[in-house]
Amino acid sequence: MTELRDATLNTVFIGKGVPDKGRIADPLVAHQTYKTLAQYAGELGKDKMAFLKKHGDNPVLIGQAATQVSLEKHIEELGQKLDHDILTDLYNRRGFDEALTRMLADAVRHQKRVGILFLDLDNFKSGINDSLGHAMGDEVLKKFAELLRESSRQTDVVARIGGDEFGIILPDVNDETPELFQRRLKEALEVKSTMLEALKIIGVSMGYAEFVGGKTELKSEALIVYRADQAMYDAKSLKKEPGLVKLVRWKEGMENNHRQLQKRE
């Protein structure tokens, strides 16, 4: 085999099984080597016995193919971690934003309605974290994440935006969708509260905004997020009490109301 001089890979060129102590100089050779590794890795991952029958018991070939299988699995798991929240295993803000981009584009193409809910836990900081400790706070967040999964449809995207704030993207909504979700969440919260006493301390403030493909003027995704956020803050300005699940829909002029509320505070 030709000596390879310039790159940093000491390897065996798969397909010949001949050790090469040099370095890969030609990027085309390097690319072909990777493609061959990936091919063998795919075969090994699908059927180990068939792989051994086809390629024999070459330990170098088996070892490098197995390494490639492990590497690809690690990359897949890493990609999932990048868009998921570690504590709750919901999507994180990055996963939420990526899903929103896809769903709004689909809504434009097919003239669908997409709703966004932003949720914030009332009494969480003072009633849970400051009084019962952050460990209990984490337990409440995990249980609440379970509540959101149980209350959502399979097509909904549920995310932890940060802290005690959550977001849900609801594709293909109708006029009753947000209120139906509100009722399901309230019922689920009542049931889960019997399993974890700390859940009886919190309430939920929800803000809802909607995008209608072909009708809504939407200059950016940030606008619908902003509207749902404004509606949530309006919900938080209402009465707070344990077990209360509040829902406010965004409407024109709401941002002005919020500015006035901030000035009064």
PDB file of C-alpha atoms in Angstrom:
ATOM      1  CA  MET A   1       0.000   0.000   0.000  1.00  0.00           C
ATOM      2  CA  THR A   2       1.203   3.554  -0.744  1.00  0.00           C
ATOM      3  CA  GLU A   3       2.796   5.314   2.230  1.00  0.00           C
ATOM      4  CA  LEU A   4       0.561   8.060   3.592  1.00  0.00           C
ATOM      5  CA  ARG A   5       2.474  11.060   4.864  1.00  0.00           C
ATOM      6  CA  ASP A   6       0.578  14.263   5.750  1.00  0.00           C
ATOM      7  CA  ALA A   7      -2.492  13.710   7.913  1.00  0.00           C
ATOM      8  CA  THR A   8      -2.773  12.584  11.519  1.00  0.00           C
ATOM      9  CA  LEU A   9      -4.431   9.195  11.122  1.00  0.00           C
ATOM     10  CA  ASN A  10      -2.438   6.030  11.838  1.00  0.00           C
ATOM     11  CA  THR A  11      -4.802   3.315  10.703  1.00  0.00           C
ATOM     12  CA  VAL A  12      -5.469   0.168   8.740  1.00  0.00           C
ATOM     13  CA  PHE A  13      -6.985   0.695   5.320  1.00  0.00           C
ATOM     14  CA  ILE A  14     -10.197  -1.309   5.547  1.00  0.00           C
ATOM     15  CA  GLY A  15     -10.691  -3.674   2.654  1.00  0.00           C
ATOM     16  CA  LYS A  16      -7.069  -4.869   2.616  1.00  0.00           C
ATOM     17  CA  GLY A  17      -6.407  -5.251   6.306  1.00  0.00           C
ATOM     18  CA  VAL A  18      -2.772  -4.160   5.860  1.00  0.00           C
ATOM     19  CA  PRO A  19      -1.298  -2.009   8.654  1.00  0.00           C
ATOM     20  CA  ASP A  20       0.057   1.332   7.485  1.00  0.00           C
ATOM     21  CA  LYS A  21       2.267   3.294   9.859  1.00  0.00           C
ATOM     22  CA  GLY A  22       2.227   6.411   7.687  1.00  0.00           C
ATOM     23  CA  ARG A  23      -0.290   9.216   7.479  1.00  0.00           C
ATOM     24  CA  ILE A  24      -3.124   9.977   5.089  1.00  0.00           C
ATOM     25  CA  ALA A  25      -2.115  12.703   2.616  1.00  0.00           C
ATOM     26  CA  ASP A  26      -4.837  12.532  -0.016  1.00  0.00           C
ATOM     27  CA  PRO A  27      -8.250  13.750   1.253  1.00  0.00           C
ATOM     28  CA  LEU A  28      -9.963  11.529  -1.317  1.00  0.00           C
ATOM     29  CA  VAL A  29      -8.258   8.515   0.241  1.00  0.00           C
ATOM     30  CA  ALA A  30      -9.299   9.668   3.694  1.00  0.00           C
ATOM     31  CA  HIS A  31     -12.899  10.145   2.529  1.00  0.00           C
ATOM     32  CA  GLN A  32     -13.002   6.726   0.894  1.00  0.00           C
ATOM     33  CA  THR A  33     -11.575   5.191   4.068  1.00  0.00           C
ATOM     34  CA  TYR A  34     -14.344   6.810   6.108  1.00  0.00           C
ATOM     35  CA  LYS A  35     -17.030   5.654   3.651  1.00  0.00           C
ATOM     36  CA  THR A  36     -15.690   2.117   3.825  1.00  0.00           C
ATOM     37  CA  LEU A  37     -15.655   2.228   7.629  1.00  0.00           C
ATOM     38  CA  ALA A  38     -19.219   3.491   7.664  1.00  0.00           C
ATOM     39  CA  GLN A  39     -20.297   0.725   5.284  1.00  0.00           C
ATOM     40  CA  TYR A  40     -18.762  -1.996   7.427  1.00  0.00           C
ATOM     41  CA  ALA A  41     -20.113  -0.387  10.581  1.00  0.00           C
ATOM     42  CA  GLY A  42     -23.595  -0.484   9.131  1.00  0.00           C
ATOM     43  CA  GLU A  43     -23.246  -4.159   8.315  1.00  0.00           C
ATOM     44  CA  LEU A  44     -21.897  -4.964  11.769  1.00  0.00           C
ATOM     45  CA  GLY A  45     -24.654  -2.989  13.478  1.00  0.00           C
ATOM     46  CA  LYS A  46     -27.409  -4.792  11.547  1.00  0.00           C
ATOM     47  CA  ASP A  47     -26.232  -8.393  11.782  1.00  0.00           C
ATOM     48  CA  LYS A  48     -22.998  -9.391  13.496  1.00  0.00           C
ATOM     49  CA  MET A  49     -23.127 -13.047  12.383  1.00  0.00           C
ATOM     50  CA  ALA A  50     -23.700 -12.139   8.731  1.00  0.00           C
ATOM     51  CA  PHE A  51     -20.814  -9.675   8.972  1.00  0.00           C
ATOM     52  CA  LEU A  52     -18.453 -12.368  10.279  1.00  0.00           C
ATOM     53  CA  LYS A  53     -19.511 -14.819   7.568  1.00  0.00           C
ATOM     54  CA  LYS A  54     -18.932 -12.245   4.839  1.00  0.00           C
ATOM     55  CA  HIS A  55     -15.660 -10.731   6.049  1.00  0.00           C
ATOM     56  CA  GLY A  56     -14.113 -13.537   8.095  1.00  0.00           C
ATOM     57  CA  ASP A  57     -12.474 -13.081  11.478  1.00  0.00           C
ATOM     58  CA  ASN A  58     -10.129 -10.204  10.615  1.00  0.00           C
ATOM     59  CA  PRO A  59      -9.702  -8.630  14.093  1.00  0.00           C
ATOM     60  CA  VAL A  60      -8.643  -5.259  12.692  1.00  0.00           C
ATOM     61  CA  LEU A  61     -11.655  -5.027  10.424  1.00  0.00           C
ATOM     62  CA  ILE A  62     -14.046  -6.064  13.202  1.00  0.00           C
ATOM     63  CA  GLY A  63     -12.420  -3.715  15.711  1.00  0.00           C
ATOM     64  CA  GLN A  64     -12.571  -0.635  13.492  1.00  0.00           C
ATOM     65  CA  ALA A  65     -16.112  -1.349  12.342  1.00  0.00           C
ATOM     66  CA  ALA A  66     -17.195  -1.787  15.971  1.00  0.00           C
ATOM     67  CA  THR A  67     -15.485   1.502  16.835  1.00  0.00           C
ATOM     68  CA  GLN A  68     -17.401   3.220  14.056  1.00  0.00           C
ATOM     69  CA  VAL A  69     -20.710   1.790  15.339  1.00  0.00           C
ATOM     70  CA  SER A  70     -19.901   3.089  18.828  1.00  0.00           C
ATOM     71  CA  LEU A  71     -18.895   6.508  17.489  1.00  0.00           C
ATOM     72  CA  GLU A  72     -22.079   6.922  15.448  1.00  0.00           C
ATOM     73  CA  LYS A  73     -24.213   5.928  18.445  1.00  0.00           C
ATOM     74  CA  HIS A  74     -22.360   8.443  20.630  1.00  0.00           C
ATOM     75  CA  ILE A  75     -22.870  11.212  18.054  1.00  0.00           C
ATOM     76  CA  GLU A  76     -26.591  10.411  17.879  1.00  0.00           C
ATOM     77  CA  GLU A  77     -26.917  10.517  21.680  1.00  0.00           C
ATOM     78  CA  LEU A  78     -24.917  13.748  21.846  1.00  0.00           C
ATOM     79  CA  GLY A  79     -27.194  15.351  19.262  1.00  0.00           C
ATOM     80  CA  GLN A  80     -30.209  14.429  21.373  1.00  0.00           C
ATOM     81  CA  LYS A  81     -28.616  15.921  24.493  1.00  0.00           C
ATOM     82  CA  LEU A  82     -27.966  19.203  22.681  1.00  0.00           C
ATOM     83  CA  ASP A  83     -31.689  19.850  22.148  1.00  0.00           C
ATOM     84  CA  HIS A  84     -33.038  18.208  25.338  1.00  0.00           C
ATOM     85  CA  ASP A  85     -33.210  19.447  28.919  1.00  0.00           C
ATOM     86  CA  ILE A  86     -31.128  17.216  31.199  1.00  0.00           C
ATOM     87  CA  LEU A  87     -33.402  17.458  34.251  1.00  0.00           C
ATOM     88  CA  THR A  88     -36.802  16.840  32.650  1.00  0.00           C
ATOM     89  CA  ASP A  89     -35.854  15.168  29.332  1.00  0.00           C
ATOM     90  CA  LEU A  90     -38.160  17.606  27.555  1.00  0.00           C
ATOM     91  CA  TYR A  91     -36.898  19.660  24.637  1.00  0.00           C
ATOM     92  CA  ASN A  92     -34.818  22.658  25.712  1.00  0.00           C
ATOM     93  CA  ARG A  93     -34.983  26.157  24.192  1.00  0.00           C
ATOM     94  CA  ARG A  94     -32.840  25.090  21.259  1.00  0.00           C
ATOM     95  CA  GLY A  95     -35.085  22.110  20.473  1.00  0.00           C
ATOM     96  CA  PHE A  96     -38.179  24.295  20.915  1.00  0.00           C
ATOM     97  CA  ASP A  97     -36.902  26.927  18.469  1.00  0.00           C
ATOM     98  CA  GLU A  98     -35.930  24.336  15.847  1.00  0.00           C
ATOM     99  CA  ALA A  99     -39.340  22.654  16.074  1.00  0.00           C
ATOM    100  CA  LEU A 100     -41.097  26.020  15.844  1.00  0.00           C
ATOM    101  CA  THR A 101     -39.202  26.857  12.642  1.00  0.00           C
ATOM    102  CA  ARG A 102     -40.326  23.584  11.055  1.00  0.00           C
ATOM    103  CA  MET A 103     -43.949  23.844  12.200  1.00  0.00           C
ATOM    104  CA  LEU A 104     -44.444  27.446  11.121  1.00  0.00           C
ATOM    105  CA  ALA A 105     -42.961  26.688   7.697  1.00  0.00           C
ATOM    106  CA  ASP A 106     -45.384  23.765   7.390  1.00  0.00           C
ATOM    107  CA  ALA A 107     -48.269  26.014   8.467  1.00  0.00           C
ATOM    108  CA  VAL A 108     -47.396  28.527   5.736  1.00  0.00           C
ATOM    109  CA  ARG A 109     -47.227  25.818   3.054  1.00  0.00           C
ATOM    110  CA  HIS A 110     -50.487  24.115   4.063  1.00  0.00           C
ATOM    111  CA  GLN A 111     -52.353  27.078   5.617  1.00  0.00           C
ATOM    112  CA  LYS A 112     -52.582  25.456   9.031  1.00  0.00           C
ATOM    113  CA  ARG A 113     -53.069  26.932  12.490  1.00  0.00           C
ATOM    114  CA  VAL A 114     -50.277  26.587  15.025  1.00  0.00           C
ATOM    115  CA  GLY A 115     -50.612  27.585  18.671  1.00  0.00           C
ATOM    116  CA  ILE A 116     -47.949  28.354  21.257  1.00  0.00           C
ATOM    117  CA  LEU A 117     -48.407  28.092  25.005  1.00  0.00           C
ATOM    118  CA  PHE A 118     -45.959  29.553  27.483  1.00  0.00           C
ATOM    119  CA  LEU A 119     -46.359  28.344  31.070  1.00  0.00           C
ATOM    120  CA  ASP A 120     -44.852  29.637  34.296  1.00  0.00           C
ATOM    121  CA  LEU A 121     -45.229  28.106  37.762  1.00  0.00           C
ATOM    122  CA  ASP A 122     -46.755  30.390  40.403  1.00  0.00           C
ATOM    123  CA  ASN A 123     -45.317  30.242  43.935  1.00  0.00           C
ATOM    124  CA  PHE A 124     -42.423  28.056  42.779  1.00  0.00           C
ATOM    125  CA  LYS A 125     -39.520  30.162  44.053  1.00  0.00           C
ATOM    126  CA  SER A 126     -41.002  31.235  47.385  1.00  0.00           C
ATOM    127  CA  GLY A 127     -43.129  28.162  48.065  1.00  0.00           C
ATOM    128  CA  ILE A 128     -40.777  25.426  46.829  1.00  0.00           C
ATOM    129  CA  ASN A 129     -37.148  26.429  46.237  1.00  0.00           C
ATOM    130  CA  ASP A 130     -36.810  28.919  49.107  1.00  0.00           C
ATOM    131  CA  SER A 131     -38.909  26.915  51.583  1.00  0.00           C
ATOM    132  CA  LEU A 132     -38.306  23.255  50.727  1.00  0.00           C
ATOM    133  CA  GLY A 133     -34.938  23.431  48.979  1.00  0.00           C
ATOM    134  CA  HIS A 134     -33.679  23.082  45.417  1.00  0.00           C
ATOM    135  CA  ALA A 135     -33.711  19.277  45.512  1.00  0.00           C
ATOM    136  CA  MET A 136     -37.462  19.344  46.053  1.00  0.00           C
ATOM    137  CA  GLY A 137     -37.683  22.054  43.407  1.00  0.00           C
ATOM    138  CA  ASP A 138     -36.084  19.686  40.914  1.00  0.00           C
ATOM    139  CA  GLU A 139     -38.568  16.962  41.845  1.00  0.00           C
ATOM    140  CA  VAL A 140     -41.461  19.341  41.256  1.00  0.00           C
ATOM    141  CA  LEU A 141     -40.068  20.336  37.862  1.00  0.00           C
ATOM    142  CA  LYS A 142     -39.687  16.693  36.820  1.00  0.00           C
ATOM    143  CA  LYS A 143     -43.228  15.833  37.964  1.00  0.00           C
ATOM    144  CA  PHE A 144     -44.620  18.896  36.227  1.00  0.00           C
ATOM    145  CA  ALA A 145     -42.830  17.855  33.026  1.00  0.00           C
ATOM    146  CA  GLU A 146     -44.634  14.515  33.301  1.00  0.00           C
ATOM    147  CA  LEU A 147     -47.927  16.385  33.702  1.00  0.00           C
ATOM    148  CA  LEU A 148     -47.284  18.328  30.512  1.00  0.00           C
ATOM    149  CA  ARG A 149     -46.496  15.160  28.563  1.00  0.00           C
ATOM    150  CA  GLU A 150     -49.667  13.473  29.829  1.00  0.00           C
ATOM    151  CA  SER A 151     -51.812  16.524  29.056  1.00  0.00           C
ATOM    152  CA  SER A 152     -50.398  17.090  25.556  1.00  0.00           C
ATOM    153  CA  ARG A 153     -51.163  15.386  22.269  1.00  0.00           C
ATOM    154  CA  GLN A 154     -48.572  13.180  20.578  1.00  0.00           C
ATOM    155  CA  THR A 155     -48.047  15.821  17.897  1.00  0.00           C
ATOM    156  CA  ASP A 156     -47.331  18.614  20.410  1.00  0.00           C
ATOM    157  CA  VAL A 157     -43.773  19.724  21.203  1.00  0.00           C
ATOM    158  CA  VAL A 158     -43.194  20.190  24.930  1.00  0.00           C
ATOM    159  CA  ALA A 159     -40.118  22.070  26.167  1.00  0.00           C
ATOM    160  CA  ARG A 160     -38.551  23.492  29.282  1.00  0.00           C
ATOM    161  CA  ILE A 161     -37.532  27.001  28.288  1.00  0.00           C
ATOM    162  CA  GLY A 162     -35.587  27.632  31.486  1.00  0.00           C
ATOM    163  CA  GLY A 163     -36.071  27.688  35.242  1.00  0.00           C
ATOM    164  CA  ASP A 164     -39.764  27.104  35.941  1.00  0.00           C
ATOM    165  CA  GLU A 165     -40.909  28.263  32.501  1.00  0.00           C
ATOM    166  CA  PHE A 166     -42.168  25.837  29.855  1.00  0.00           C
ATOM    167  CA  GLY A 167     -43.334  26.096  26.269  1.00  0.00           C
ATOM    168  CA  ILE A 168     -45.607  23.963  24.082  1.00  0.00           C
ATOM    169  CA  ILE A 169     -46.076  24.106  20.307  1.00  0.00           C
ATOM    170  CA  LEU A 170     -49.506  22.851  19.246  1.00  0.00           C
ATOM    171  CA  PRO A 171     -49.923  22.097  15.526  1.00  0.00           C
ATOM    172  CA  ASP A 172     -53.334  21.885  13.854  1.00  0.00           C
ATOM    173  CA  VAL A 173     -55.253  23.703  16.591  1.00  0.00           C
ATOM    174  CA  ASN A 174     -58.891  24.772  16.627  1.00  0.00           C
ATOM    175  CA  ASP A 175     -60.775  27.314  18.734  1.00  0.00           C
ATOM    176  CA  GLU A 176     -61.138  24.920  21.680  1.00  0.00           C
ATOM    177  CA  THR A 177     -57.578  23.512  21.794  1.00  0.00           C
ATOM    178  CA  PRO A 178     -56.049  25.780  24.480  1.00  0.00           C
ATOM    179  CA  GLU A 179     -59.022  25.445  26.849  1.00  0.00           C
ATOM    180  CA  LEU A 180     -59.052  21.663  26.409  1.00  0.00           C
ATOM    181  CA  PHE A 181     -55.371  21.576  27.334  1.00  0.00           C
ATOM    182  CA  GLN A 182     -56.052  23.825  30.334  1.00  0.00           C
ATOM    183  CA  ARG A 183     -58.694  21.407  31.645  1.00  0.00           C
ATOM    184  CA  ARG A 184     -56.495  18.342  31.114  1.00  0.00           C
ATOM    185  CA  LEU A 185     -53.584  19.994  32.898  1.00  0.00           C
ATOM    186  CA  LYS A 186     -55.719  21.049  35.871  1.00  0.00           C
ATOM    187  CA  GLU A 187     -57.091  17.508  36.244  1.00  0.00           C
ATOM    188  CA  ALA A 188     -53.623  15.964  35.946  1.00  0.00           C
ATOM    189  CA  LEU A 189     -52.221  18.406  38.514  1.00  0.00           C
ATOM    190  CA  GLU A 190     -54.934  17.422  40.998  1.00  0.00           C
ATOM    191  CA  VAL A 191     -54.109  13.718  40.538  1.00  0.00           C
ATOM    192  CA  LYS A 192     -50.322  14.142  40.769  1.00  0.00           C
ATOM    193  CA  SER A 193     -50.670  16.321  43.870  1.00  0.00           C
ATOM    194  CA  THR A 194     -51.813  13.254  45.769  1.00  0.00           C
ATOM    195  CA  MET A 195     -48.448  11.636  44.963  1.00  0.00           C
ATOM    196  CA  LEU A 196     -46.211  14.640  45.658  1.00  0.00           C
ATOM    197  CA  GLU A 197     -47.411  17.066  48.328  1.00  0.00           C
ATOM    198  CA  ALA A 198     -45.228  19.907  47.029  1.00  0.00           C
ATOM    199  CA  LEU A 199     -47.330  20.080  43.855  1.00  0.00           C
ATOM    200  CA  LYS A 200     -50.209  21.365  45.979  1.00  0.00           C
ATOM    201  CA  ILE A 201     -48.225  24.588  46.519  1.00  0.00           C
ATOM    202  CA  ILE A 202     -47.927  25.687  42.897  1.00  0.00           C
ATOM    203  CA  GLY A 203     -50.305  27.193  40.384  1.00  0.00           C
ATOM    204  CA  VAL A 204     -49.826  27.703  36.649  1.00  0.00           C
ATOM    205  CA  SER A 205     -49.994  30.838  34.492  1.00  0.00           C
ATOM    206  CA  MET A 206     -50.374  30.192  30.749  1.00  0.00           C
ATOM    207  CA  GLY A 207     -50.244  32.527  27.772  1.00  0.00           C
ATOM    208  CA  TYR A 208     -51.475  31.527  24.316  1.00  0.00           C
ATOM    209  CA  ALA A 209     -50.792  32.965  20.874  1.00  0.00           C
ATOM    210  CA  GLU A 210     -51.653  31.590  17.463  1.00  0.00           C
ATOM    211  CA  PHE A 211     -50.261  31.652  13.931  1.00  0.00           C
ATOM    212  CA  VAL A 212     -52.549  31.049  10.948  1.00  0.00           C
ATOM    213  CA  GLY A 213     -50.716  30.104   7.769  1.00  0.00           C
ATOM    214  CA  GLY A 214     -51.699  32.366   4.876  1.00  0.00           C
ATOM    215  CA  LYS A 215     -53.511  34.862   7.122  1.00  0.00           C
ATOM    216  CA  THR A 216     -51.282  35.907  10.018  1.00  0.00           C
ATOM    217  CA  GLU A 217     -48.691  38.553   9.250  1.00  0.00           C
ATOM    218  CA  LEU A 218     -45.583  37.133  10.850  1.00  0.00           C
ATOM    219  CA  LYS A 219     -42.305  38.874  10.148  1.00  0.00           C
ATOM    220  CA  SER A 220     -40.369  36.503  12.378  1.00  0.00           C
ATOM    221  CA  GLU A 221     -40.809  33.548  14.684  1.00  0.00           C
ATOM    222  CA  ALA A 222     -39.859  35.875  17.512  1.00  0.00           C
ATOM    223  CA  LEU A 223     -43.186  37.690  17.138  1.00  0.00           C
ATOM    224  CA  ILE A 224     -45.440  34.746  17.990  1.00  0.00           C
ATOM    225  CA  VAL A 225     -43.098  33.837  20.870  1.00  0.00           C
ATOM    226  CA  TYR A 226     -43.294  37.430  22.092  1.00  0.00           C
ATOM    227  CA  ARG A 227     -47.095  37.386  21.951  1.00  0.00           C
ATOM    228  CA  ALA A 228     -47.373  34.125  23.906  1.00  0.00           C
ATOM    229  CA  ASP A 229     -44.923  35.540  26.441  1.00  0.00           C
ATOM    230  CA  GLN A 230     -46.965  38.732  26.834  1.00  0.00           C
ATOM    231  CA  ALA A 231     -50.136  36.709  27.366  1.00  0.00           C
ATOM    232  CA  MET A 232     -48.374  34.627  30.014  1.00  0.00           C
ATOM    233  CA  TYR A 233     -47.340  37.759  31.898  1.00  0.00           C
ATOM    234  CA  ASP A 234     -50.935  38.940  31.807  1.00  0.00           C
ATOM    235  CA  ALA A 235     -51.955  35.606  33.329  1.00  0.00           C
ATOM    236  CA  LYS A 236     -49.322  36.031  36.053  1.00  0.00           C
ATOM    237  CA  SER A 237     -50.786  39.424  36.957  1.00  0.00           C
ATOM    238  CA  LEU A 238     -54.069  37.714  37.867  1.00  0.00           C
ATOM    239  CA  LYS A 239     -54.909  36.072  41.186  1.00  0.00           C
ATOM    240  CA  LYS A 240     -52.433  33.397  42.271  1.00  0.00           C
ATOM    241  CA  GLU A 241     -53.384  30.412  44.384  1.00  0.00           C
ATOM    242  CA  PRO A 242     -52.349  26.751  44.672  1.00  0.00           C
ATOM    243  CA  GLY A 243     -53.900  24.480  42.066  1.00  0.00           C
ATOM    244  CA  LEU A 244     -55.169  27.354  39.927  1.00  0.00           C
ATOM    245  CA  VAL A 245     -54.398  26.952  36.205  1.00  0.00           C
ATOM    246  CA  LYS A 246     -54.906  30.291  34.423  1.00  0.00           C
ATOM    247  CA  LEU A 247     -55.039  30.828  30.662  1.00  0.00           C
ATOM    248  CA  VAL A 248     -54.859  34.151  28.809  1.00  0.00           C
ATOM    249  CA  ARG A 249     -55.042  34.453  25.025  1.00  0.00           C
ATOM    250  CA  TRP A 250     -52.978  37.126  23.323  1.00  0.00           C
ATOM    251  CA  LYS A 251     -54.942  40.019  21.835  1.00  0.00           C
ATOM    252  CA  GLU A 252     -54.088  43.349  20.220  1.00  0.00           C
ATOM    253  CA  GLY A 253     -52.907  45.990  22.683  1.00  0.00           C
ATOM    254  CA  MET A 254     -51.784  43.483  25.288  1.00  0.00           C
ATOM    255  CA  GLU A 255     -48.159  44.662  25.095  1.00  0.00           C
ATOM    256  CA  ASN A 256     -49.308  48.168  26.039  1.00  0.00           C
ATOM    257  CA  ASN A 257     -51.164  46.780  29.061  1.00  0.00           C
ATOM    258  CA  HIS A 258     -48.001  44.985  30.113  1.00  0.00           C
ATOM    259  CA  ARG A 259     -45.901  48.155  29.875  1.00  0.00           C
ATOM    260  CA  GLN A 260     -48.421  49.979  32.079  1.00  0.00           C
ATOM    261  CA  LEU A 261     -48.356  47.107  34.577  1.00  0.00           C
ATOM    262  CA  GLN A 262     -44.544  47.317  34.734  1.00  0.00           C
ATOM    263  CA  LYS A 263     -44.717  51.071  35.398  1.00  0.00           C
ATOM    264  CA  ARG A 264     -47.185  50.554  38.265  1.00  0.00           C
ATOM    265  CA  GLU A 265     -44.908  47.888  39.773  1.00  0.00           C
TER     266      GLU A 265
END
